[in-house]
Amino acid sequence: MKVTVYPPITNASGPHSVTYEELERIARSAAGAIVTKSMTHCPRQGNPEPRLRSHLDNEIGSLNSMGLPNLGYQEYAKFIPKLKDFGKPVIASIASAPCAHKLPPVEQYREIALAIEKAGADALELNLSCPNLEDVPISMDPQSVRAVLHAVTRAVKIPIGVKLSPYNNVPKLFEEIARTLLDFEIAYVATINSEPLTLDIDLQTRTKVVRPNEGFGGLGGPAVLPIALAEVHRFYKFFQKHKARIAVWGVGGITKPEDAIKHFLAGASVVQIGTLFLWEGPHVFEKLWTGIQRWLTENGFSSIEEIIGQVREA
Ligand code: DHB
């Protein structure tokens, strides 16, 4: 099942996507869909501050250890019908996290998915890769990925996307995860989530830029563009080789139209914008889309479809 997003550019789950007001701003922008902050079973305040350094030195990116602050899925279930009135797909990002009720992660995903489908969401984006919780992300364990996908794909009929961590230098794990996905009806893979376990230091104060988790957090923005392109490309090639109808949505490092074009050439059919949206707000979708269309025209193409996956070997 496909999620149709036009223009093929949305926000990435996370920045400015927690409250109804923020989501309405995305709805009113040129973004082709509305993606929520990852919602969990219980509402969460998130990690202690400071937990976000939006601008690292030389604007190389952002570093965060937010800890999934969100209103809890029951609150989002109330917003979704209102957001749908804007006439673009509402994509609910969902995640599991420790909670007083001690419901196992698979059950958390299943219960949230059922409620959110009932609320009218157009698609689910399973965030399996939050870098800032105590446990190793589900995305790093093929058996756990299988268990979540097994439960959720049987529970709901709406399209399901899966948000994954970068597997950069662990090719065996990449292969195992990619193979696992082939066994399920998945609409898309969104890659990459923030690069985990990164650190930066404020030289003025000689302190780490974020406090939780001993200062280690997730990196996004221009610094991760080549990592994201590699992940997009190898998933694209893997799915082609196995004739799987799973789309790849490119996330990571897009601050200019040319960066988005690189994602499309690598194999992305939709792109998501995280750090730039954090920095500049909802006008970025219009700005990027205009630049993407200009690039296509100037280079003799009439649609994005003509360039998806068309990168040439050197
Ligand atoms: C958080 C979750 C993510 O998936 C991510 O990439 C970055 C931060 C969080 O809320 O901690």
Short mmCIF file of C-alpha atoms and ligand atoms in Angstrom, two decimals:
data_model
loop_
_atom_site.label_atom_id
_atom_site.label_comp_id
_atom_site.label_asym_id
_atom_site.label_seq_id
_atom_site.Cartn_x
_atom_site.Cartn_y
_atom_site.Cartn_z
CA MET A 1 0.00 0.00 0.00
CA LYS A 2 1.33 3.39 -0.99
CA VAL A 3 1.24 6.70 0.88
CA THR A 4 0.79 9.43 -1.72
CA VAL A 5 2.61 12.60 -0.72
CA TYR A 6 2.61 15.62 -3.04
CA PRO A 7 4.71 17.64 -3.10
CA PRO A 8 7.01 14.79 -2.06
CA ILE A 9 8.36 16.68 0.91
CA THR A 10 7.23 16.59 4.54
CA ASN A 11 8.50 17.47 7.96
CA ALA A 12 10.56 14.81 9.73
CA SER A 13 8.97 13.62 12.95
CA GLY A 14 10.35 15.54 15.92
CA PRO A 15 10.90 19.26 15.43
CA HIS A 16 7.83 21.51 15.87
CA SER A 17 5.43 18.57 15.70
CA VAL A 18 4.33 17.99 19.29
CA THR A 19 1.31 20.25 19.87
CA TYR A 20 -1.87 20.75 17.86
CA GLU A 21 -0.79 24.32 17.04
CA GLU A 22 2.54 23.12 15.63
CA LEU A 23 0.87 20.41 13.58
CA GLU A 24 -1.64 22.91 12.23
CA ARG A 25 1.25 25.11 11.06
CA ILE A 26 2.61 22.14 9.10
CA ALA A 27 -0.90 21.53 7.74
CA ARG A 28 -1.06 25.13 6.47
CA SER A 29 2.42 25.00 4.89
CA ALA A 30 3.45 23.60 1.51
CA ALA A 31 4.43 20.26 3.08
CA GLY A 32 2.85 17.29 1.28
CA ALA A 33 1.88 15.56 4.55
CA ILE A 34 1.80 16.15 8.29
CA VAL A 35 4.04 13.91 10.39
CA THR A 36 3.55 13.99 14.16
CA LYS A 37 6.20 13.80 16.85
CA SER A 38 6.48 10.17 17.93
CA MET A 39 3.62 9.49 20.31
CA THR A 40 3.95 7.03 23.14
CA HIS A 41 1.43 5.17 25.26
CA CYS A 42 1.85 7.50 28.25
CA PRO A 43 2.37 11.27 27.90
CA ARG A 44 6.03 12.14 28.46
CA GLN A 45 7.83 15.26 29.63
CA GLY A 46 11.06 14.00 28.10
CA ASN A 47 14.60 14.33 29.37
CA PRO A 48 15.93 17.12 31.62
CA GLU A 49 17.28 20.30 29.98
CA PRO A 50 19.53 21.28 28.34
CA ARG A 51 18.47 18.61 25.85
CA LEU A 52 18.70 20.34 22.48
CA ARG A 53 21.51 22.33 20.86
CA SER A 54 19.81 23.50 17.69
CA HIS A 55 22.91 25.08 16.12
CA LEU A 56 26.24 23.32 16.44
CA ASP A 57 29.38 25.29 15.59
CA ASN A 58 29.63 26.20 11.89
CA GLU A 59 25.98 25.17 11.45
CA ILE A 60 26.98 21.57 10.86
CA GLY A 61 23.76 20.35 12.47
CA SER A 62 21.72 19.94 15.62
CA LEU A 63 22.23 17.60 18.56
CA ASN A 64 19.44 16.45 20.83
CA SER A 65 18.54 14.16 23.65
CA MET A 66 14.86 15.01 23.92
CA GLY A 67 13.63 11.71 25.38
CA LEU A 68 10.38 11.62 23.37
CA PRO A 69 8.45 14.47 24.98
CA ASN A 70 4.88 14.15 23.65
CA LEU A 71 1.26 14.40 24.73
CA GLY A 72 0.51 10.66 24.67
CA TYR A 73 -1.44 8.88 21.92
CA GLN A 74 -4.87 9.56 23.39
CA GLU A 75 -4.40 13.30 22.95
CA TYR A 76 -3.22 12.88 19.32
CA ALA A 77 -6.22 10.66 18.62
CA LYS A 78 -8.37 13.70 19.43
CA PHE A 79 -6.43 16.02 17.03
CA ILE A 80 -6.28 13.76 14.05
CA PRO A 81 -9.78 14.36 12.69
CA LYS A 82 -9.18 18.14 12.79
CA LEU A 83 -5.83 17.80 11.02
CA LYS A 84 -7.40 15.69 8.30
CA ASP A 85 -9.62 18.65 7.36
CA PHE A 86 -6.54 20.21 5.71
CA GLY A 87 -6.75 17.57 2.99
CA LYS A 88 -3.25 16.11 3.19
CA PRO A 89 -2.12 12.80 4.66
CA VAL A 90 -1.77 12.71 8.43
CA ILE A 91 1.08 10.38 9.33
CA ALA A 92 1.22 9.39 12.98
CA SER A 93 4.70 8.56 14.22
CA ILE A 94 4.54 6.08 17.09
CA ALA A 95 7.15 4.81 19.53
CA SER A 96 7.43 2.71 22.66
CA ALA A 97 9.00 3.92 25.88
CA PRO A 98 9.17 2.84 29.51
CA CYS A 99 5.93 3.67 31.34
CA ALA A 100 4.41 2.96 34.75
CA HIS A 101 2.01 0.36 33.32
CA LYS A 102 4.96 -1.77 32.13
CA LEU A 103 3.17 -2.81 28.94
CA PRO A 104 5.69 -4.64 26.70
CA PRO A 105 6.91 -2.55 23.70
CA VAL A 106 5.13 -4.72 21.11
CA GLU A 107 1.82 -4.24 22.95
CA GLN A 108 2.41 -0.50 23.17
CA TYR A 109 2.88 -0.26 19.39
CA ARG A 110 -0.18 -2.43 18.76
CA GLU A 111 -2.50 -0.53 21.08
CA ILE A 112 -1.40 2.87 19.80
CA ALA A 113 -1.69 1.71 16.18
CA LEU A 114 -5.25 0.48 16.70
CA ALA A 115 -6.39 3.69 18.38
CA ILE A 116 -4.70 5.92 15.84
CA GLU A 117 -6.14 4.06 12.88
CA LYS A 118 -9.57 4.42 14.49
CA ALA A 119 -8.94 8.16 14.88
CA GLY A 120 -8.52 8.37 11.09
CA ALA A 121 -4.75 8.68 10.52
CA ASP A 122 -3.76 8.02 6.92
CA ALA A 123 -0.56 6.14 7.78
CA LEU A 124 1.62 5.08 10.68
CA GLU A 125 5.35 5.71 10.89
CA LEU A 126 6.81 3.24 13.37
CA ASN A 127 9.73 4.96 15.04
CA LEU A 128 11.89 1.97 15.93
CA SER A 129 15.02 4.03 16.36
CA CYS A 130 14.83 6.72 19.05
CA PRO A 131 18.47 7.20 20.06
CA ASN A 132 17.77 8.71 23.47
CA LEU A 133 16.12 6.02 25.54
CA GLU A 134 17.98 3.75 27.92
CA ASP A 135 17.38 0.61 25.90
CA VAL A 136 19.10 -0.17 22.62
CA PRO A 137 16.68 0.87 19.84
CA ILE A 138 14.42 -1.86 18.45
CA SER A 139 15.85 -1.07 15.00
CA MET A 140 19.15 -2.66 16.08
CA ASP A 141 17.59 -6.07 16.76
CA PRO A 142 16.03 -8.01 13.84
CA GLN A 143 13.94 -10.23 16.16
CA SER A 144 12.39 -7.21 17.86
CA VAL A 145 11.74 -5.50 14.52
CA ARG A 146 9.99 -8.68 13.38
CA ALA A 147 7.90 -8.86 16.55
CA VAL A 148 6.68 -5.25 16.22
CA LEU A 149 5.94 -5.58 12.50
CA HIS A 150 4.15 -8.88 13.03
CA ALA A 151 1.86 -7.33 15.66
CA VAL A 152 1.19 -4.01 13.93
CA THR A 153 0.73 -5.25 10.36
CA ARG A 154 -1.90 -7.70 11.62
CA ALA A 155 -3.65 -5.11 13.76
CA VAL A 156 -4.23 -2.31 11.23
CA LYS A 157 -5.05 -1.80 7.54
CA ILE A 158 -3.58 1.67 6.98
CA PRO A 159 -0.12 1.94 5.34
CA ILE A 160 2.87 1.49 7.61
CA GLY A 161 6.24 3.20 7.34
CA VAL A 162 9.27 2.23 9.40
CA LYS A 163 11.79 4.79 10.65
CA LEU A 164 15.24 3.26 10.97
CA SER A 165 18.62 4.12 12.45
CA PRO A 166 21.68 4.43 10.26
CA TYR A 167 23.41 1.04 10.01
CA ASN A 168 26.44 2.69 8.44
CA ASN A 169 29.27 0.33 9.16
CA VAL A 170 27.35 -2.78 10.19
CA PRO A 171 26.51 -4.31 6.79
CA LYS A 172 25.37 -7.62 8.27
CA LEU A 173 22.79 -5.90 10.43
CA PHE A 174 21.62 -3.78 7.50
CA GLU A 175 21.08 -6.95 5.47
CA GLU A 176 19.23 -8.72 8.30
CA ILE A 177 16.91 -5.80 8.90
CA ALA A 178 16.25 -5.27 5.20
CA ARG A 179 15.43 -8.98 4.80
CA THR A 180 13.08 -8.82 7.77
CA LEU A 181 11.14 -5.99 6.14
CA LEU A 182 10.55 -8.11 3.02
CA ASP A 183 8.34 -10.43 5.05
CA PHE A 184 5.76 -7.73 5.78
CA GLU A 185 3.52 -5.35 3.91
CA ILE A 186 5.40 -2.12 4.50
CA ALA A 187 4.68 1.07 2.53
CA TYR A 188 7.96 2.83 3.15
CA VAL A 189 11.22 2.94 5.04
CA ALA A 190 12.23 6.38 6.35
CA THR A 191 15.97 6.62 6.74
CA ILE A 192 17.85 7.92 8.64
CA ASN A 193 16.85 8.75 12.18
CA SER A 194 19.38 10.90 14.05
CA GLU A 195 22.93 9.57 14.12
CA PRO A 196 23.09 8.19 17.67
CA LEU A 197 25.74 8.56 20.37
CA THR A 198 27.20 11.83 19.20
CA LEU A 199 28.81 14.46 21.44
CA ASP A 200 29.63 18.13 21.19
CA ILE A 201 31.27 20.56 23.58
CA ASP A 202 30.64 24.24 24.21
CA LEU A 203 34.10 25.77 24.43
CA GLN A 204 32.95 28.91 26.23
CA THR A 205 31.72 26.92 29.19
CA ARG A 206 33.68 23.71 28.52
CA THR A 207 30.41 21.79 29.00
CA LYS A 208 28.76 19.14 26.93
CA VAL A 209 25.98 20.69 24.85
CA VAL A 210 23.25 18.41 26.26
CA ARG A 211 22.84 17.05 29.78
CA PRO A 212 21.01 13.66 29.57
CA ASN A 213 22.81 10.39 28.90
CA GLU A 214 26.22 11.84 29.84
CA GLY A 215 25.98 14.29 26.95
CA PHE A 216 25.51 11.75 24.16
CA GLY A 217 22.65 12.51 21.80
CA GLY A 218 21.32 12.23 18.26
CA LEU A 219 22.88 14.29 15.44
CA GLY A 220 20.89 15.73 12.55
CA GLY A 221 21.48 18.32 9.85
CA PRO A 222 24.15 18.91 7.19
CA ALA A 223 26.73 16.71 8.98
CA VAL A 224 24.66 13.57 8.34
CA LEU A 225 23.79 14.10 4.65
CA PRO A 226 26.32 11.58 3.22
CA ILE A 227 25.30 9.00 5.83
CA ALA A 228 21.63 9.43 4.92
CA LEU A 229 22.34 9.22 1.18
CA ALA A 230 24.20 5.94 1.67
CA GLU A 231 21.35 4.43 3.68
CA VAL A 232 18.72 5.60 1.18
CA HIS A 233 20.72 4.17 -1.69
CA ARG A 234 21.39 0.78 -0.22
CA PHE A 235 17.76 0.28 0.83
CA TYR A 236 16.66 1.40 -2.64
CA LYS A 237 19.01 -1.07 -4.32
CA PHE A 238 18.09 -3.85 -1.91
CA PHE A 239 14.34 -3.42 -2.53
CA GLN A 240 14.88 -3.27 -6.29
CA LYS A 241 16.96 -6.44 -6.23
CA HIS A 242 14.26 -8.25 -4.27
CA LYS A 243 11.41 -6.73 -6.31
CA ALA A 244 9.86 -5.35 -3.13
CA ARG A 245 7.36 -2.55 -3.47
CA ILE A 246 8.68 -0.64 -0.46
CA ALA A 247 9.37 3.04 -1.03
CA VAL A 248 12.38 4.74 0.51
CA TRP A 249 11.81 8.12 2.14
CA GLY A 250 15.01 10.11 2.55
CA VAL A 251 15.68 11.90 5.81
CA GLY A 252 18.90 13.57 6.83
CA GLY A 253 20.91 16.66 6.09
CA ILE A 254 18.66 18.50 3.63
CA THR A 255 19.15 22.26 3.87
CA LYS A 256 19.13 23.12 0.13
CA PRO A 257 17.09 21.96 -2.89
CA GLU A 258 20.27 20.33 -4.23
CA ASP A 259 20.49 18.14 -1.12
CA ALA A 260 16.94 16.91 -1.74
CA ILE A 261 17.83 16.20 -5.39
CA LYS A 262 20.71 14.03 -4.15
CA HIS A 263 18.25 12.07 -1.98
CA PHE A 264 15.96 11.53 -5.00
CA LEU A 265 18.88 10.43 -7.19
CA ALA A 266 19.96 8.00 -4.45
CA GLY A 267 16.47 6.45 -4.50
CA ALA A 268 14.19 8.45 -2.21
CA SER A 269 10.67 9.07 -3.49
CA VAL A 270 9.75 11.43 -0.63
CA VAL A 271 12.06 13.57 1.52
CA GLN A 272 11.59 14.68 5.12
CA ILE A 273 13.07 17.81 6.65
CA GLY A 274 14.21 17.84 10.29
CA THR A 275 16.97 20.21 11.32
CA LEU A 276 16.24 22.88 8.67
CA PHE A 277 12.58 22.88 9.75
CA LEU A 278 13.78 23.22 13.36
CA TRP A 279 15.92 26.20 12.34
CA GLU A 280 13.58 28.06 10.00
CA GLY A 281 10.00 26.85 10.49
CA PRO A 282 7.25 25.94 8.02
CA HIS A 283 8.29 28.18 5.11
CA VAL A 284 11.11 25.70 4.34
CA PHE A 285 8.78 23.35 2.48
CA GLU A 286 7.77 25.98 -0.07
CA LYS A 287 11.35 27.23 -0.39
CA LEU A 288 12.79 23.76 -0.99
CA TRP A 289 10.00 22.65 -3.32
CA THR A 290 10.39 25.75 -5.50
CA GLY A 291 14.13 25.10 -5.74
CA ILE A 292 13.62 21.41 -6.51
CA GLN A 293 11.24 22.24 -9.36
CA ARG A 294 13.65 24.84 -10.71
CA TRP A 295 16.50 22.29 -10.68
CA LEU A 296 14.34 19.77 -12.54
CA THR A 297 13.40 22.28 -15.24
CA GLU A 298 16.95 23.58 -15.64
CA ASN A 299 18.21 20.03 -16.05
CA GLY A 300 15.59 18.95 -18.58
CA PHE A 301 13.35 16.82 -16.37
CA SER A 302 9.60 17.21 -16.07
CA SER A 303 8.99 15.23 -12.88
CA ILE A 304 10.69 13.84 -9.80
CA GLU A 305 9.89 10.28 -10.95
CA GLU A 306 12.40 10.72 -13.77
CA ILE A 307 15.32 11.05 -11.35
CA ILE A 308 14.44 8.68 -8.50
CA GLY A 309 17.30 6.20 -8.11
CA GLN A 310 19.00 7.52 -11.27
CA VAL A 311 22.42 8.22 -9.73
CA ARG A 312 25.21 7.01 -12.06
CA GLU A 313 28.28 5.06 -11.10
CA ALA A 314 31.46 7.17 -11.07
C1 DHB B 1 14.18 11.72 19.85
C2 DHB B 1 13.63 10.70 19.13
C3 DHB B 1 14.13 10.43 17.88
O1 DHB B 1 13.67 9.44 17.10
C4 DHB B 1 15.18 11.18 17.39
O2 DHB B 1 15.69 10.93 16.19
C5 DHB B 1 15.72 12.17 18.13
C6 DHB B 1 15.21 12.44 19.36
C7 DHB B 1 13.76 12.02 21.20
O3 DHB B 1 12.64 12.46 21.44
O4 DHB B 1 14.58 11.83 22.10
#
